[in-house]
Tab-separated table of C-alpha atoms and ligand atoms in Angstrom:
chain	number	residue	atom	x	y	z
A	1018	UNK	CA	-14.782	14.449	8.010
A	1019	UNK	CA	-11.587	15.825	9.502
A	1020	UNK	CA	-8.384	14.005	10.138
A	1021	UNK	CA	-5.897	14.058	13.043
A	1022	UNK	CA	-2.479	12.673	13.767
A	1023	UNK	CA	-1.803	9.658	15.960
A	1024	UNK	CA	0.564	11.762	18.067
A	1025	UNK	CA	-2.062	14.276	19.070
A	1026	UNK	CA	-0.574	17.608	18.078
A	1027	UNK	CA	-1.688	18.010	14.469
A	1028	UNK	CA	-5.495	18.058	14.522
A	1029	UNK	CA	-8.516	18.482	12.344
A	1030	UNK	CA	-6.908	18.751	8.951
A	1031	UNK	CA	-8.845	18.497	5.669
A	1032	UNK	CA	-8.982	15.564	3.338
A	1033	UNK	CA	-7.000	17.678	0.798
A	1034	UNK	CA	-4.125	17.990	3.315
A	1035	UNK	CA	-4.050	14.214	3.931
A	1036	UNK	CA	-3.849	13.644	0.132
A	1037	UNK	CA	-0.478	15.365	0.075
A	1038	UNK	CA	0.843	14.131	3.411
A	1039	UNK	CA	3.054	11.340	4.498
A	1040	UNK	CA	3.884	11.789	8.112
A	1041	UNK	CA	2.203	14.614	10.076
A	1042	UNK	CA	4.487	17.397	11.349
A	1043	UNK	CA	4.330	15.900	14.893
A	1044	UNK	CA	5.812	12.664	13.546
A	1045	UNK	CA	2.470	10.771	13.669
A	1046	UNK	CA	0.181	9.478	10.893
A	1047	UNK	CA	-3.335	10.649	9.878
A	1048	UNK	CA	-6.566	8.935	10.676
A	1049	UNK	CA	-10.170	10.147	10.385
A	1050	UNK	CA	-11.571	11.784	13.509
A	1051	UNK	CA	-14.031	8.941	13.832
A	1052	UNK	CA	-14.660	5.611	12.140
A	1053	UNK	CA	-18.278	5.436	10.903
A	1054	UNK	CA	-20.189	2.330	12.188
A	1055	UNK	CA	-22.374	0.538	9.725
A	1056	UNK	CA	-25.470	-1.410	10.778
A	1057	UNK	CA	-26.506	-4.728	9.448
A	1058	UNK	CA	-29.048	-2.913	7.331
A	1059	UNK	CA	-26.263	-0.692	5.883
A	1060	UNK	CA	-24.319	-3.834	5.089
A	1061	UNK	CA	-27.308	-5.488	3.329
A	1062	UNK	CA	-27.533	-2.422	1.046
A	1063	UNK	CA	-23.940	-2.741	-0.010
A	1064	UNK	CA	-24.095	-6.482	-0.665
A	1065	UNK	CA	-24.847	-6.582	-4.400
A	1066	UNK	CA	-22.918	-3.583	-5.648
A	1067	UNK	CA	-20.249	-3.709	-8.284
A	1068	UNK	CA	-16.642	-2.999	-7.147
A	1069	UNK	CA	-16.810	0.591	-8.418
A	1070	UNK	CA	-20.177	1.239	-6.802
A	1071	UNK	CA	-19.060	-0.259	-3.570
A	1072	UNK	CA	-15.970	1.971	-3.611
A	1073	UNK	CA	-18.150	5.010	-4.134
A	1074	UNK	CA	-20.240	4.153	-1.112
A	1075	UNK	CA	-17.368	3.298	1.257
A	1076	UNK	CA	-15.225	6.338	0.221
A	1077	UNK	CA	-18.220	8.669	0.648
A	1078	UNK	CA	-18.015	8.046	4.406
A	1079	UNK	CA	-14.656	9.783	4.379
A	1080	UNK	CA	-14.774	11.997	1.295
A	1081	UNK	CA	-17.411	14.620	1.794
A	1082	UNK	CA	-19.066	16.563	-0.978
A	1083	UNK	CA	-17.485	19.853	0.036
A	1084	UNK	CA	-13.971	18.224	-0.399
A	1085	UNK	CA	-14.648	16.286	-3.639
A	1086	UNK	CA	-18.143	16.488	-5.149
A	1087	UNK	CA	-19.783	13.107	-5.493
A	1088	UNK	CA	-19.821	13.281	-9.284
A	1089	UNK	CA	-16.030	14.140	-9.389
A	1090	UNK	CA	-15.372	11.229	-7.049
A	1091	UNK	CA	-17.196	8.926	-9.416
A	1092	UNK	CA	-15.122	10.234	-12.306
A	1093	UNK	CA	-11.861	9.739	-10.301
A	1094	UNK	CA	-12.842	6.072	-9.606
A	1095	UNK	CA	-13.709	5.324	-13.196
A	1096	UNK	CA	-10.594	7.029	-14.529
A	1097	UNK	CA	-8.243	5.391	-11.978
A	1098	UNK	CA	-9.398	1.852	-12.691
A	1099	UNK	CA	-10.305	2.299	-16.386
A	1100	UNK	CA	-7.016	0.600	-17.513
A	1101	UNK	CA	-7.463	-2.493	-15.305
A	1102	UNK	CA	-7.494	-5.750	-17.221
A	1103	UNK	CA	-10.782	-6.933	-15.740
A	1104	UNK	CA	-14.079	-5.095	-15.842
A	1105	UNK	CA	-14.792	-6.214	-12.303
A	1106	UNK	CA	-11.472	-4.620	-11.166
A	1107	UNK	CA	-10.856	-7.517	-8.806
A	1108	UNK	CA	-11.663	-11.206	-9.383
A	1109	UNK	CA	-12.228	-14.099	-7.040
A	1110	UNK	CA	-10.728	-17.493	-7.820
A	1111	UNK	CA	-12.662	-20.102	-5.814
A	1112	UNK	CA	-11.628	-23.684	-5.123
A	1113	UNK	CA	-13.071	-26.271	-2.757
A	1114	UNK	CA	-11.746	-24.923	0.464
A	1115	UNK	CA	-10.402	-21.502	-0.400
A	1116	UNK	CA	-11.186	-18.235	-2.134
A	1117	UNK	CA	-8.286	-16.291	-3.598
A	1118	UNK	CA	-9.008	-12.601	-4.245
A	1119	UNK	CA	-6.956	-11.363	-7.146
A	1120	UNK	CA	-6.128	-7.720	-6.603
A	1121	UNK	CA	-3.469	-7.572	-9.311
A	1122	UNK	CA	-5.297	-6.661	-12.504
A	1123	UNK	CA	-3.906	-3.178	-12.559
A	1124	UNK	CA	-1.140	-1.916	-14.884
A	1125	UNK	CA	1.806	-3.061	-12.646
A	1126	UNK	CA	0.299	-6.352	-11.727
A	1127	UNK	CA	0.247	-5.714	-8.008
A	1128	UNK	CA	-2.478	-4.617	-5.519
A	1129	UNK	CA	-0.865	-1.244	-4.920
A	1130	UNK	CA	-2.319	0.007	-8.227
A	1131	UNK	CA	-5.792	-0.030	-6.736
A	1132	UNK	CA	-5.060	2.790	-4.285
A	1133	UNK	CA	-2.184	4.465	-5.917
A	1134	UNK	CA	-4.171	5.334	-9.035
A	1135	UNK	CA	-6.894	6.916	-6.927
A	1136	UNK	CA	-4.264	8.841	-4.941
A	1137	UNK	CA	-2.732	10.164	-8.187
A	1138	UNK	CA	-6.093	11.302	-9.555
A	1139	UNK	CA	-7.036	12.937	-6.258
A	1140	UNK	CA	-3.751	14.794	-6.159
A	1141	UNK	CA	-4.255	15.909	-9.754
A	1142	UNK	CA	-7.795	17.094	-8.972
A	1143	UNK	CA	-6.689	19.384	-6.081
A	1144	UNK	CA	-3.606	20.589	-7.912
A	1145	UNK	CA	-5.456	21.636	-11.059
A	1146	UNK	CA	-8.082	23.410	-8.879
A	1147	UNK	CA	-5.299	25.378	-7.156
A	1148	UNK	CA	-3.107	25.762	-10.178
A	1149	UNK	CA	-0.165	24.098	-8.452
A	1150	UNK	CA	2.476	21.515	-9.331
A	1151	UNK	CA	4.179	19.000	-7.022
A	1152	UNK	CA	7.116	16.595	-7.338
A	1153	UNK	CA	6.643	13.227	-5.782
A	1154	UNK	CA	9.858	11.578	-4.389
A	1155	UNK	CA	9.787	7.765	-3.915
A	1156	UNK	CA	12.371	5.278	-2.724
A	1157	UNK	CA	11.363	1.727	-3.502
A	1158	UNK	CA	12.629	-1.828	-3.534
A	1159	UNK	CA	9.457	-3.365	-4.828
A	1160	UNK	CA	5.997	-2.511	-6.218
A	1161	UNK	CA	5.613	0.984	-4.797
A	1162	UNK	CA	7.719	2.839	-7.356
A	1163	UNK	CA	6.290	1.246	-10.512
A	1164	UNK	CA	2.788	1.681	-9.139
A	1165	UNK	CA	3.402	5.346	-8.264
A	1166	UNK	CA	4.790	6.009	-11.771
A	1167	UNK	CA	1.826	4.364	-13.385
A	1168	UNK	CA	-0.458	6.443	-11.238
A	1169	UNK	CA	1.012	9.799	-12.230
A	1170	UNK	CA	2.768	9.477	-15.587
A	1171	UNK	CA	1.421	11.973	-18.096
A	1172	UNK	CA	-0.510	13.925	-15.419
A	1173	UNK	CA	-0.020	17.577	-16.014
A	1174	UNK	CA	0.433	18.905	-12.412
A	1175	UNK	CA	2.657	16.110	-11.041
A	1176	UNK	CA	6.255	15.176	-11.498
A	1177	UNK	CA	7.819	11.999	-10.033
A	1178	UNK	CA	11.366	10.898	-9.116
A	1179	UNK	CA	11.927	7.277	-8.174
A	1180	UNK	CA	15.075	5.808	-6.602
A	1181	UNK	CA	15.426	2.098	-6.828
A	1182	UNK	CA	18.333	-0.105	-5.501
A	1183	UNK	CA	20.166	-1.482	-8.478
A	1184	UNK	CA	19.929	-5.292	-8.703
A	1185	UNK	CA	17.729	-5.550	-5.574
A	1186	UNK	CA	14.291	-5.521	-7.223
A	1187	UNK	CA	13.069	-8.469	-9.259
A	1188	UNK	CA	13.947	-7.980	-12.986
A	1189	UNK	CA	10.390	-7.257	-14.062
A	1190	UNK	CA	9.793	-4.866	-11.166
A	1191	UNK	CA	12.925	-2.920	-12.188
A	1192	UNK	CA	11.897	-2.907	-15.931
A	1193	UNK	CA	8.504	-1.544	-15.098
A	1194	UNK	CA	10.299	1.537	-13.731
A	1195	UNK	CA	13.376	1.923	-15.965
A	1196	UNK	CA	11.432	1.492	-19.198
A	1197	UNK	CA	9.251	4.594	-18.650
A	1198	UNK	CA	9.970	7.470	-21.014
A	1199	UNK	CA	7.724	10.310	-19.963
A	1200	UNK	CA	8.638	13.946	-19.416
A	1201	UNK	CA	7.302	14.037	-15.884
A	1202	UNK	CA	9.126	10.872	-14.740
A	1203	UNK	CA	12.768	10.421	-13.666
A	1204	UNK	CA	14.129	7.104	-12.432
A	1205	UNK	CA	17.546	6.566	-10.771
A	1206	UNK	CA	19.103	3.257	-10.273
A	1207	UNK	CA	21.153	3.558	-7.094
A	1208	UNK	CA	24.051	1.409	-6.071
A	1209	UNK	CA	23.016	0.367	-2.582
A	1210	UNK	CA	20.308	-1.273	-0.492
A	1211	UNK	CA	16.791	-0.014	-0.024
A	1212	UNK	CA	17.876	1.339	3.376
A	1213	UNK	CA	20.610	3.380	1.643
A	1214	UNK	CA	18.033	4.947	-0.604
A	1215	UNK	CA	16.049	6.301	2.267
A	1216	UNK	CA	18.947	8.530	3.268
A	1217	UNK	CA	19.072	10.962	0.316
A	1218	UNK	CA	15.295	11.047	0.320
A	1219	UNK	CA	15.088	11.779	4.034
A	1220	UNK	CA	17.750	14.447	3.752
A	1221	UNK	CA	16.010	16.032	0.823
A	1222	UNK	CA	12.735	16.192	2.798
A	1223	UNK	CA	14.770	17.496	5.744
A	1224	UNK	CA	15.550	20.663	3.783
A	1225	UNK	CA	12.287	22.422	4.624
A	1226	UNK	CA	13.035	25.417	2.445
A	1227	UNK	CA	13.770	23.271	-0.616
A	1228	UNK	CA	10.645	21.124	0.092
A	1229	UNK	CA	8.400	24.242	0.233
A	1230	UNK	CA	9.907	25.996	-2.724
A	1231	UNK	CA	9.576	22.926	-4.908
A	1232	UNK	CA	6.434	21.440	-3.419
A	1233	UNK	CA	7.900	17.953	-2.718
A	1234	UNK	CA	5.624	15.267	-1.490
A	1235	UNK	CA	5.491	11.489	-1.145
A	1236	UNK	CA	2.977	8.741	-1.999
A	1237	UNK	CA	4.101	6.178	0.580
A	1238	UNK	CA	2.010	3.617	2.420
A	1239	UNK	CA	1.559	6.064	5.352
A	1240	UNK	CA	-0.785	8.098	3.169
A	1241	UNK	CA	-4.349	7.934	4.376
A	1242	UNK	CA	-5.937	7.824	0.897
A	1243	UNK	CA	-4.109	4.574	0.180
A	1244	UNK	CA	-5.450	2.942	3.385
A	1245	UNK	CA	-8.975	4.253	2.685
A	1246	UNK	CA	-9.063	2.717	-0.726
A	1247	UNK	CA	-7.783	-0.554	0.641
A	1248	UNK	CA	-10.798	-0.763	2.973
A	1249	UNK	CA	-13.050	-1.482	-0.078
A	1250	UNK	CA	-11.633	-4.827	-1.079
A	1251	UNK	CA	-12.352	-6.324	2.389
A	1252	UNK	CA	-16.052	-5.419	1.986
A	1253	UNK	CA	-16.051	-6.876	-1.515
A	1254	UNK	CA	-14.401	-10.180	-0.440
A	1255	UNK	CA	-16.833	-10.417	2.478
A	1256	UNK	CA	-19.920	-9.996	0.321
A	1257	UNK	CA	-18.593	-12.554	-2.222
A	1258	UNK	CA	-18.109	-15.190	0.483
A	1259	UNK	CA	-20.637	-14.582	3.316
A	1260	UNK	CA	-24.099	-16.012	2.756
A	1261	UNK	CA	-25.580	-13.478	5.238
A	1262	UNK	CA	-24.308	-10.510	7.133
A	1263	UNK	CA	-24.316	-12.481	10.454
A	1264	UNK	CA	-21.456	-14.713	9.209
A	1265	UNK	CA	-17.833	-14.023	10.065
A	1266	UNK	CA	-15.203	-14.500	7.304
A	1267	UNK	CA	-11.506	-15.140	7.792
A	1268	UNK	CA	-9.231	-13.144	5.451
A	1269	UNK	CA	-5.446	-13.749	5.295
A	1270	UNK	CA	-3.283	-10.913	4.098
A	1271	UNK	CA	0.348	-10.988	2.764
A	1272	UNK	CA	1.843	-8.378	5.068
A	1273	UNK	CA	4.715	-5.996	4.808
A	1274	UNK	CA	4.288	-2.472	6.151
A	1275	UNK	CA	0.749	-3.305	7.350
A	1276	UNK	CA	-0.854	-0.880	4.877
A	1277	UNK	CA	-3.122	-3.462	3.306
A	1278	UNK	CA	-4.170	-5.095	6.509
A	1279	UNK	CA	-4.875	-1.751	8.173
A	1280	UNK	CA	-7.545	-1.323	5.486
A	1281	UNK	CA	-8.955	-4.589	6.730
A	1282	UNK	CA	-8.804	-3.422	10.395
A	1283	UNK	CA	-10.663	-0.264	9.541
A	1284	UNK	CA	-13.314	-2.303	7.617
A	1285	UNK	CA	-13.681	-4.403	10.788
A	1286	UNK	CA	-13.978	-1.270	12.954
A	1287	UNK	CA	-16.705	-0.057	10.543
A	1288	UNK	CA	-18.655	-3.164	11.516
A	1289	UNK	CA	-17.681	-5.704	8.882
A	1290	UNK	CA	-17.594	-9.166	10.553
A	1291	UNK	CA	-14.155	-10.390	9.479
A	1292	UNK	CA	-11.157	-11.997	11.190
A	1293	UNK	CA	-7.731	-11.013	9.930
A	1294	UNK	CA	-4.587	-13.052	9.607
A	1295	UNK	CA	-1.358	-11.052	9.230
A	1296	UNK	CA	0.942	-13.292	7.069
A	1297	UNK	CA	4.645	-12.534	6.989
A	1298	UNK	CA	7.644	-14.026	5.245
A	1299	UNK	CA	10.906	-14.494	7.210
A	1300	UNK	CA	10.916	-10.739	7.958
A	1301	UNK	CA	8.435	-11.405	10.693
A	1302	UNK	CA	8.598	-8.350	12.951
A	1303	UNK	CA	4.741	-7.975	12.755
A	1304	UNK	CA	4.027	-11.599	13.660
A	1305	UNK	CA	6.456	-11.476	16.550
A	1306	UNK	CA	5.049	-8.209	17.856
A	1307	UNK	CA	1.439	-9.534	17.752
A	1308	UNK	CA	2.539	-12.738	19.505
A	1309	UNK	CA	4.727	-11.263	22.232
A	1310	UNK	CA	4.072	-7.519	22.425
A	1311	UNK	CA	7.704	-6.743	21.664
A	1312	UNK	CA	8.111	-4.498	18.699
A	1313	UNK	CA	11.823	-4.947	17.713
A	1314	UNK	CA	13.454	-3.561	14.558
A	1315	UNK	CA	15.035	-6.186	12.232
A	1316	UNK	CA	18.829	-5.993	12.382
A	1317	UNK	CA	19.070	-6.895	8.785
A	1318	UNK	CA	16.451	-7.400	6.133
A	1319	UNK	CA	16.377	-10.995	4.875
A	1320	UNK	CA	16.049	-11.454	1.123
A	1321	UNK	CA	13.108	-13.715	0.365
A	1322	UNK	CA	11.217	-14.827	-2.770
A	1323	UNK	CA	8.519	-12.300	-1.724
A	1324	UNK	CA	10.620	-9.020	-1.903
A	1325	UNK	CA	7.735	-6.595	-1.488
A	1326	UNK	CA	7.293	-7.931	2.026
A	1327	UNK	CA	10.968	-7.583	2.880
A	1328	UNK	CA	10.632	-4.651	5.294
A	1329	UNK	CA	12.355	-3.660	8.468
A	1330	UNK	CA	9.370	-2.001	10.144
A	1331	UNK	CA	5.545	-2.138	9.738
A	1332	UNK	CA	4.891	1.617	9.842
A	1333	UNK	CA	1.102	1.288	9.976
A	1334	UNK	CA	1.170	-0.480	13.333
A	1335	UNK	CA	1.068	3.055	14.790
A	1336	UNK	CA	-2.418	3.389	13.450
A	1337	UNK	CA	-3.445	0.110	14.960
A	1338	UNK	CA	-2.043	0.976	18.465
A	1339	UNK	CA	-3.774	4.327	18.271
A	1340	UNK	CA	-7.194	2.907	17.477
A	1341	UNK	CA	-6.851	-0.034	19.883
A	1342	UNK	CA	-5.898	2.374	22.731
A	1343	UNK	CA	-9.013	4.495	22.057
A	1344	UNK	CA	-6.840	7.213	20.532
A	1345	UNK	CA	-4.453	7.537	23.422
A	1346	UNK	CA	-2.032	9.872	21.756
A	1347	UNK	CA	0.266	10.140	24.764
A	1348	UNK	CA	0.801	6.428	24.797
A	1349	UNK	CA	1.354	6.233	21.040
A	1350	UNK	CA	3.910	9.057	21.281
A	1351	UNK	CA	5.656	7.330	24.165
A	1352	UNK	CA	5.863	3.983	22.443
A	1353	UNK	CA	6.876	5.346	19.042
A	1354	UNK	CA	9.572	7.739	20.283
A	1355	UNK	CA	10.946	4.903	22.374
A	1356	UNK	CA	11.001	2.705	19.286
A	1357	UNK	CA	12.567	5.410	17.214
A	1358	UNK	CA	15.437	6.051	19.661
A	1359	UNK	CA	16.060	2.435	20.857
A	1360	UNK	CA	14.864	0.250	18.006
A	1361	UNK	CA	12.426	-1.484	20.302
A	1362	UNK	CA	9.407	-0.993	22.526
A	1363	UNK	CA	6.758	-3.119	24.267
A	1364	UNK	CA	3.024	-2.865	23.737
A	1365	UNK	CA	1.188	-2.692	27.046
A	1366	UNK	CA	-0.688	-5.912	27.856
A	1367	UNK	CA	-4.250	-4.537	27.744
A	1368	UNK	CA	-3.648	-3.297	24.162
A	1369	UNK	CA	-1.746	-6.421	23.248
A	1370	UNK	CA	-4.796	-8.526	24.220
A	1371	UNK	CA	-7.033	-6.474	21.982
A	1372	UNK	CA	-4.491	-6.783	19.197
A	1373	UNK	CA	-4.412	-10.545	19.544
A	1374	UNK	CA	-8.220	-10.623	19.273
A	1375	UNK	CA	-8.138	-8.677	16.018
A	1376	UNK	CA	-5.154	-10.342	14.365
A	1377	UNK	CA	-4.019	-13.914	13.975
A	1378	UNK	CA	-0.500	-14.376	12.571
A	1379	UNK	CA	1.253	-16.735	10.266
A	1380	UNK	CA	4.931	-16.858	9.124
A	1381	UNK	CA	6.043	-18.511	5.983
A	1382	UNK	CA	9.641	-19.522	5.536
A	1383	UNK	CA	11.245	-19.335	2.095
A	1384	UNK	CA	10.710	-23.053	1.599
A	1385	UNK	CA	7.009	-22.836	2.816
A	1386	UNK	CA	6.512	-20.227	0.089
A	1387	UNK	CA	7.933	-22.416	-2.667
A	1388	UNK	CA	6.205	-25.551	-1.581
A	1389	UNK	CA	2.872	-23.728	-1.335
A	1390	UNK	CA	3.133	-22.448	-4.962
A	1391	UNK	CA	3.860	-25.981	-6.017
A	1392	UNK	CA	0.945	-27.458	-3.997
A	1393	UNK	CA	-1.661	-24.979	-5.233
A	1394	UNK	CA	-0.502	-25.570	-8.774
A	1395	UNK	CA	-0.663	-29.361	-8.416
A	1396	UNK	CA	-4.041	-29.303	-6.707
A	1397	UNK	CA	-5.907	-26.640	-8.641
A	1398	UNK	CA	-3.821	-26.000	-11.684
A	1399	UNK	CA	-3.630	-22.385	-10.552
A	1400	UNK	CA	-0.456	-20.244	-10.110
A	1401	UNK	CA	0.083	-17.880	-7.246
A	1402	UNK	CA	2.862	-15.390	-6.705
A	1403	UNK	CA	5.300	-15.802	-3.770
A	1404	UNK	CA	3.626	-13.025	-1.740
A	1405	UNK	CA	0.271	-14.590	-2.116
A	1406	UNK	CA	1.735	-17.968	-1.025
A	1407	UNK	CA	2.392	-16.555	2.489
A	1408	UNK	CA	-1.399	-16.208	2.913
A	1409	UNK	CA	-2.510	-19.285	1.001
A	1410	UNK	CA	-0.245	-21.611	3.032
A	1411	UNK	CA	-2.254	-20.727	6.109
A	1412	UNK	CA	-5.285	-22.413	4.433
A	1413	UNK	CA	-7.677	-19.562	5.272
A	1414	UNK	CA	-11.214	-19.045	4.022
A	1415	UNK	CA	-10.064	-16.149	1.819
A	1416	UNK	CA	-6.499	-15.298	0.852
A	1417	UNK	CA	-5.603	-12.006	-0.699
A	1418	UNK	CA	-3.457	-12.291	-3.878
A	1419	UNK	CA	-1.369	-9.156	-3.905
A	1420	UNK	CA	0.542	-9.763	-7.133
A	1421	UNK	CA	0.346	-11.675	-10.304
A	1422	UNK	CA	2.560	-14.803	-10.762
A	1423	UNK	CA	3.572	-13.376	-14.101
A	1424	UNK	CA	5.548	-10.690	-12.229
A	1425	UNK	CA	7.888	-13.297	-10.603
A	1426	UNK	CA	8.862	-15.838	-13.267
A	1427	UNK	CA	12.274	-16.505	-11.727
A	1428	UNK	CA	10.650	-17.897	-8.547
A	1429	UNK	CA	8.043	-19.949	-10.441
A	1430	UNK	CA	10.691	-21.381	-12.786
A	1431	UNK	CA	13.015	-22.174	-9.905
A	1432	UNK	CA	10.621	-24.927	-8.811
A	1433	UNK	CA	10.237	-26.223	-12.379
A	1434	UNK	CA	6.893	-24.628	-13.183
A	1435	UNK	CA	6.203	-22.575	-16.180
A	1436	UNK	CA	5.460	-18.834	-15.542
A	1437	UNK	CA	2.545	-17.309	-17.463
A	1438	UNK	CA	3.636	-14.942	-20.226
A	1439	UNK	CA	1.667	-11.764	-20.545
A	1440	UNK	CA	1.846	-9.346	-23.390
A	1441	UNK	CA	2.840	-6.488	-21.066
A	1442	UNK	CA	5.686	-8.407	-19.418
A	1443	UNK	CA	6.979	-9.865	-22.714
A	1444	UNK	CA	7.219	-6.339	-24.124
A	1445	UNK	CA	9.132	-5.134	-21.135
A	1446	UNK	CA	11.916	-7.653	-21.696
A	1447	UNK	CA	13.133	-5.811	-24.638
A	1448	UNK	CA	12.441	-2.339	-23.394
A	1449	UNK	CA	15.133	0.417	-23.466
A	1450	UNK	CA	16.450	1.552	-20.146
A	1451	UNK	CA	15.733	5.286	-19.510
A	1452	UNK	CA	16.987	5.321	-15.930
A	1453	UNK	CA	19.958	7.346	-14.729
A	1454	UNK	CA	22.431	5.847	-12.417
A	1455	UNK	CA	23.460	7.218	-9.031
A	1456	UNK	CA	26.335	6.234	-6.752
A	1457	UNK	CA	25.836	6.913	-3.048
A	1458	UNK	CA	28.443	9.445	-2.207
A	1459	UNK	CA	29.028	13.029	-1.424
A	1460	UNK	CA	26.948	14.634	-4.036
A	1461	UNK	CA	23.799	12.500	-4.181
A	1462	UNK	CA	21.709	15.135	-2.440
A	1463	UNK	CA	22.793	17.630	-5.162
A	1464	UNK	CA	21.959	15.230	-7.952
A	1465	UNK	CA	18.516	14.633	-6.462
A	1466	UNK	CA	17.772	18.391	-6.057
A	1467	UNK	CA	19.063	19.109	-9.515
A	1468	UNK	CA	16.598	16.449	-10.837
A	1469	UNK	CA	13.715	18.150	-9.072
A	1470	UNK	CA	14.644	21.496	-10.589
A	1471	UNK	CA	15.056	19.908	-14.003
A	1472	UNK	CA	11.557	18.443	-13.956
A	1473	UNK	CA	10.082	21.683	-12.622
A	1474	UNK	CA	11.719	23.719	-15.418
A	1475	UNK	CA	10.201	21.346	-17.990
A	1476	UNK	CA	6.760	21.967	-16.473
A	1477	UNK	CA	7.033	25.720	-16.798
A	1478	UNK	CA	7.890	25.681	-20.519
B	2004	PLP	C1	3.385	-4.000	-0.951
B	2004	PLP	C2	3.148	-5.437	-1.121
B	2004	PLP	C3	2.787	-6.229	0.002
B	2004	PLP	C4	2.779	-5.711	1.419
B	2004	PLP	O1	1.744	-4.777	1.658
B	2004	PLP	P1	1.695	-3.823	2.884
B	2004	PLP	O2	0.643	-2.896	2.677
B	2004	PLP	O3	3.077	-3.158	2.863
B	2004	PLP	O4	1.558	-4.614	4.119
B	2004	PLP	C5	2.525	-7.568	-0.278
B	2004	PLP	N1	2.557	-8.139	-1.487
B	2004	PLP	C6	2.892	-7.344	-2.568
B	2004	PLP	C7	2.902	-7.989	-3.918
B	2004	PLP	C8	3.143	-5.981	-2.468
B	2004	PLP	O5	3.432	-5.216	-3.480
């Protein structure tokens, strides 16, 4: 399988290249050159597999033997998910009218671990083979940074630098990053918003010579590997709920940058009979776009109890427009460059109609989120996190639980409930802070570059 950019200039790159890529050089995002279609018979054969076996089968459609030998891929899956708290990797909590799929049993208690761990292991595999080292640069306001750190800490060919906005992450989210003391990890607490963080990182990536010399790369939600791994849990949810492969299952997804739900969309394109609901918090750019066709940047990000969904733009919508327009790269380029220059664009009506067939939407206000957590607790004696509440409050057949309630005790306690205490989170409370601080100012680019050089020099000793 080869991969091409949504903007049509970068074509036919290898899986290895997509592993190390965020955006393509033409500004677009990578997708496979075709989406394999599964028959009902194919689906029947996948029905009773374990999560790891199912992942092996789904990933094999995109990861060919000459890129990563099947046995190595198996090893990568087992190693990536070996430290998950549940042997099944994901669990389904089922009540009378709803199934809640828990994707949060990884080391940072959020669903991003599922894909990020695989991405880290795939990077390590290719780097070791080529005797190379890279430095990953991540700006984060939520779960991405901790998940990326957990995915690569201790790996011999990868360094990581994470910038987080001081005081803007939830306390546990911040502690998961600042408490790490590993020689290939550096964390900066930056005084500023998550948008401010993007500036030094963008500028650093803008210095092409520096990027090449120091092999900088990212692990953001644009990365194809992350989307590919997120296809798997839709298949798993479907087989857990559907009685036969003729049935259609509705799955509601807490939505931010549309990375998770793009996995669902690709599962659907592969022939899985599912309906998808894109669930947003008050940062509802995705829901508005699907309803009206107008894609308009948020002037200001609203702080909500579900911070990992507080985004200004759902980057992965570019993939959806590309696939729904039958890979019309000219149209994608026109819409996206218009959006980039003006902060808004309009999806043509024929594509919007298709989009509305694929995605339902649902928007949860801050108070909807809190009352849903309360209601689910009162009815089922079961706690959900604020992100998960955006999906559960739609009362779907299946709701995806993207994080553990243990990660957001402040929200749970604010409505008078008791947050679960887990050994890992309890330990974090007293952890030492190993992060450095950074003030946005004239020399932040220098500080960042210096940090890259510092990590590199440790590697070469
Ligand atoms: C990242 C994240 C989301 C949003 O996922 P996207 O792929 O960005 O749409 C939702 N919930 C939690 C807990 C997250 O960490």
